């Protein structure tokens, strides 16, 4: 590519869902809950759980292979690998992106993880866009992958029913046609709400220790109701702002693809925007909340169902630990 302006474009999507399913009746045997409560309060009916020896990197590799093949490129064409995850193969090092690169046979290219919880994929999209539009990279493999079951306390009914495992991946490439480029991305954070969603250990505040394990500090803790209220308020405001700024009408959006945390959050934000049921992509009932993997898994669902076509305009929105939130408007430019 010469000196012409470059735009970052989503050229493909892929995803992987582990085989094992935990449905709501399984949870009725584990904690004091009911199918009725879970469905009414969250919309979740099932979530997929990775096998004991199936890691975040393994799920990411499956999703990435599909994304690379569907982009019509060779793995040698990838010059940056970004993995968004809060359930890495190893805490601290090496990054899961390095392990994924090795398993894919992609060597000597930049690879790193980002930690933005459920906002990770959209945060990663903003990083891919910046790398490509600055001319530094041409084909970014962007992954959102989580083995969330590895940090869930299956005796805590307030969190265990929510989360599932899975992976999604996309190839973001440099293009010359502005019509194919990502339109805009908003990514924000407010660390004053850090304790709303937190895994207290391991980390330098609570290094791994027998005491930390006995106290269950390795598990995700969530102030669910407070997070819920803030998510609805923040996302509604953020999505309205990105649409207004870019002069985009709701009717210009083919697919509203929100983070799949809770059906009630999706419905509240969608209703206040005036989104129709047909525009809104829902997977929360079958995958639960898969954190950074949730949005690419949802994009892949409509792609594999043959509903997502070249040029379709997507609106993404997400909210998660940090607290972080993000929204994006972009056309899907895969075939
Ligand atoms: O992805 C990152 C962002 N995450 C989110 O956005 C998640 C946001 N939060 C939520 O999705 C919801 O807050 C939850 C689904 C986690 C909880 O729903 P809620 O309507 O906010 O319920 P609540 O936390 O206010 O709890 C209501 C009641 C409580 O009982 P009392 O105090 O009223 O007697 C809970 O103990 O529901 C109880 N409860 C349950 N009951 C049956 C909490 N979890 C369960 C459960 N089964 N699994």
Coordinates of C-alpha atoms in Angstrom, one line a residue, residues 187-305:
X187 CA -13.9 4.0 24.8
X188 CA -14.1 5.3 28.4
X189 CA -13.3 4.3 32.0
X190 CA -14.0 5.4 35.5
X191 CA -11.7 3.7 38.0
X192 CA -13.6 5.1 41.0
X193 CA -15.9 2.2 40.5
X194 CA -13.1 -0.4 40.6
X195 CA -14.7 -2.4 43.4
X196 CA -17.9 -2.9 41.5
X197 CA -16.4 -5.9 39.5
X198 CA -13.1 -7.2 40.9
X199 CA -11.0 -10.3 41.3
X200 CA -9.0 -9.4 44.4
X201 CA -6.2 -12.0 44.0
X202 CA -3.6 -12.7 42.6
X203 CA -2.0 -9.3 42.3
X204 CA 0.3 -7.2 44.3
X205 CA -2.5 -6.0 46.7
X206 CA -3.3 -9.7 47.5
X207 CA -0.5 -11.9 46.2
X208 CA -1.3 -15.6 45.9
X209 CA -1.3 -17.2 49.3
X210 CA -3.1 -19.9 51.2
X211 CA -5.0 -17.2 53.1
X212 CA -6.1 -15.5 49.9
X213 CA -7.3 -18.8 48.5
X214 CA -9.2 -19.7 51.8
X215 CA -10.9 -16.3 51.6
X216 CA -11.9 -17.0 47.9
X217 CA -10.2 -13.8 46.7
X218 CA -9.4 -15.5 43.4
X219 CA -13.0 -15.3 42.4
X220 CA -14.9 -12.6 40.6
X221 CA -16.9 -10.3 43.0
X222 CA -19.6 -8.1 41.6
X223 CA -21.9 -5.4 43.0
X224 CA -24.5 -6.6 40.5
X225 CA -27.4 -4.2 41.1
X226 CA -25.2 -1.1 41.2
X227 CA -23.4 -2.3 38.1
X228 CA -26.7 -2.9 36.4
X229 CA -28.0 0.6 37.0
X230 CA -24.8 2.3 36.0
X231 CA -24.6 0.2 32.8
X232 CA -28.1 1.2 31.6
X233 CA -27.5 4.9 32.3
X234 CA -24.0 5.0 30.9
X235 CA -24.6 3.0 27.8
X236 CA -27.7 4.8 26.8
X237 CA -25.8 8.1 27.1
X238 CA -22.7 6.9 25.3
X239 CA -24.5 5.3 22.4
X240 CA -26.7 8.3 21.8
X241 CA -23.6 10.5 21.8
X242 CA -21.7 8.3 19.2
X243 CA -24.7 8.3 16.9
X244 CA -25.3 12.1 17.3
X245 CA -21.7 12.9 16.7
X246 CA -21.6 10.9 13.5
X247 CA -25.0 12.0 12.3
X248 CA -26.3 8.4 12.3
X249 CA -30.0 7.6 12.6
X250 CA -31.2 4.4 14.3
X251 CA -32.6 3.4 10.9
X252 CA -29.1 3.5 9.5
X253 CA -28.1 0.7 11.9
X254 CA -28.5 -2.8 10.5
X255 CA -27.4 -4.6 13.6
X256 CA -27.3 -3.5 17.2
X257 CA -24.8 -5.9 18.9
X258 CA -24.6 -5.1 22.6
X259 CA -22.5 -6.9 25.2
X260 CA -24.5 -9.9 26.4
X261 CA -24.5 -9.4 30.2
X262 CA -28.2 -9.3 30.9
X263 CA -31.3 -9.2 28.7
X264 CA -32.8 -6.5 30.9
X265 CA -29.8 -4.2 30.2
X266 CA -30.0 -4.8 26.5
X267 CA -33.7 -4.2 26.4
X268 CA -33.5 -1.0 28.5
X269 CA -30.8 0.5 26.3
X270 CA -32.4 -0.7 23.1
X271 CA -35.8 0.6 24.0
X272 CA -34.5 4.1 25.0
X273 CA -32.7 4.2 21.6
X274 CA -35.8 3.0 19.7
X275 CA -34.1 -0.2 18.4
X276 CA -36.4 -2.9 17.0
X277 CA -36.2 -6.5 17.9
X278 CA -35.1 -7.3 14.4
X279 CA -32.1 -5.0 14.7
X280 CA -31.0 -6.3 18.1
X281 CA -28.7 -9.3 18.3
X282 CA -29.3 -11.6 21.3
X283 CA -27.2 -14.5 22.4
X284 CA -27.3 -14.1 26.2
X285 CA -29.9 -16.9 26.5
X286 CA -27.5 -19.5 25.1
X287 CA -24.0 -18.2 26.0
X288 CA -24.5 -16.1 29.2
X289 CA -22.0 -13.4 29.8
X290 CA -18.7 -14.3 28.1
X291 CA -17.0 -11.0 28.9
X292 CA -14.6 -9.9 26.2
X293 CA -15.7 -12.7 23.9
X294 CA -19.4 -11.7 24.0
X295 CA -19.5 -9.2 21.1
X296 CA -17.4 -11.1 18.6
X297 CA -19.3 -14.3 19.4
X298 CA -22.6 -12.5 18.7
X299 CA -21.3 -11.0 15.5
X300 CA -20.2 -14.5 14.5
X301 CA -23.6 -15.9 15.2
X302 CA -25.4 -13.7 12.7
X303 CA -22.6 -14.2 10.2
X304 CA -22.9 -18.0 10.4
X305 CA -26.7 -17.8 10.2

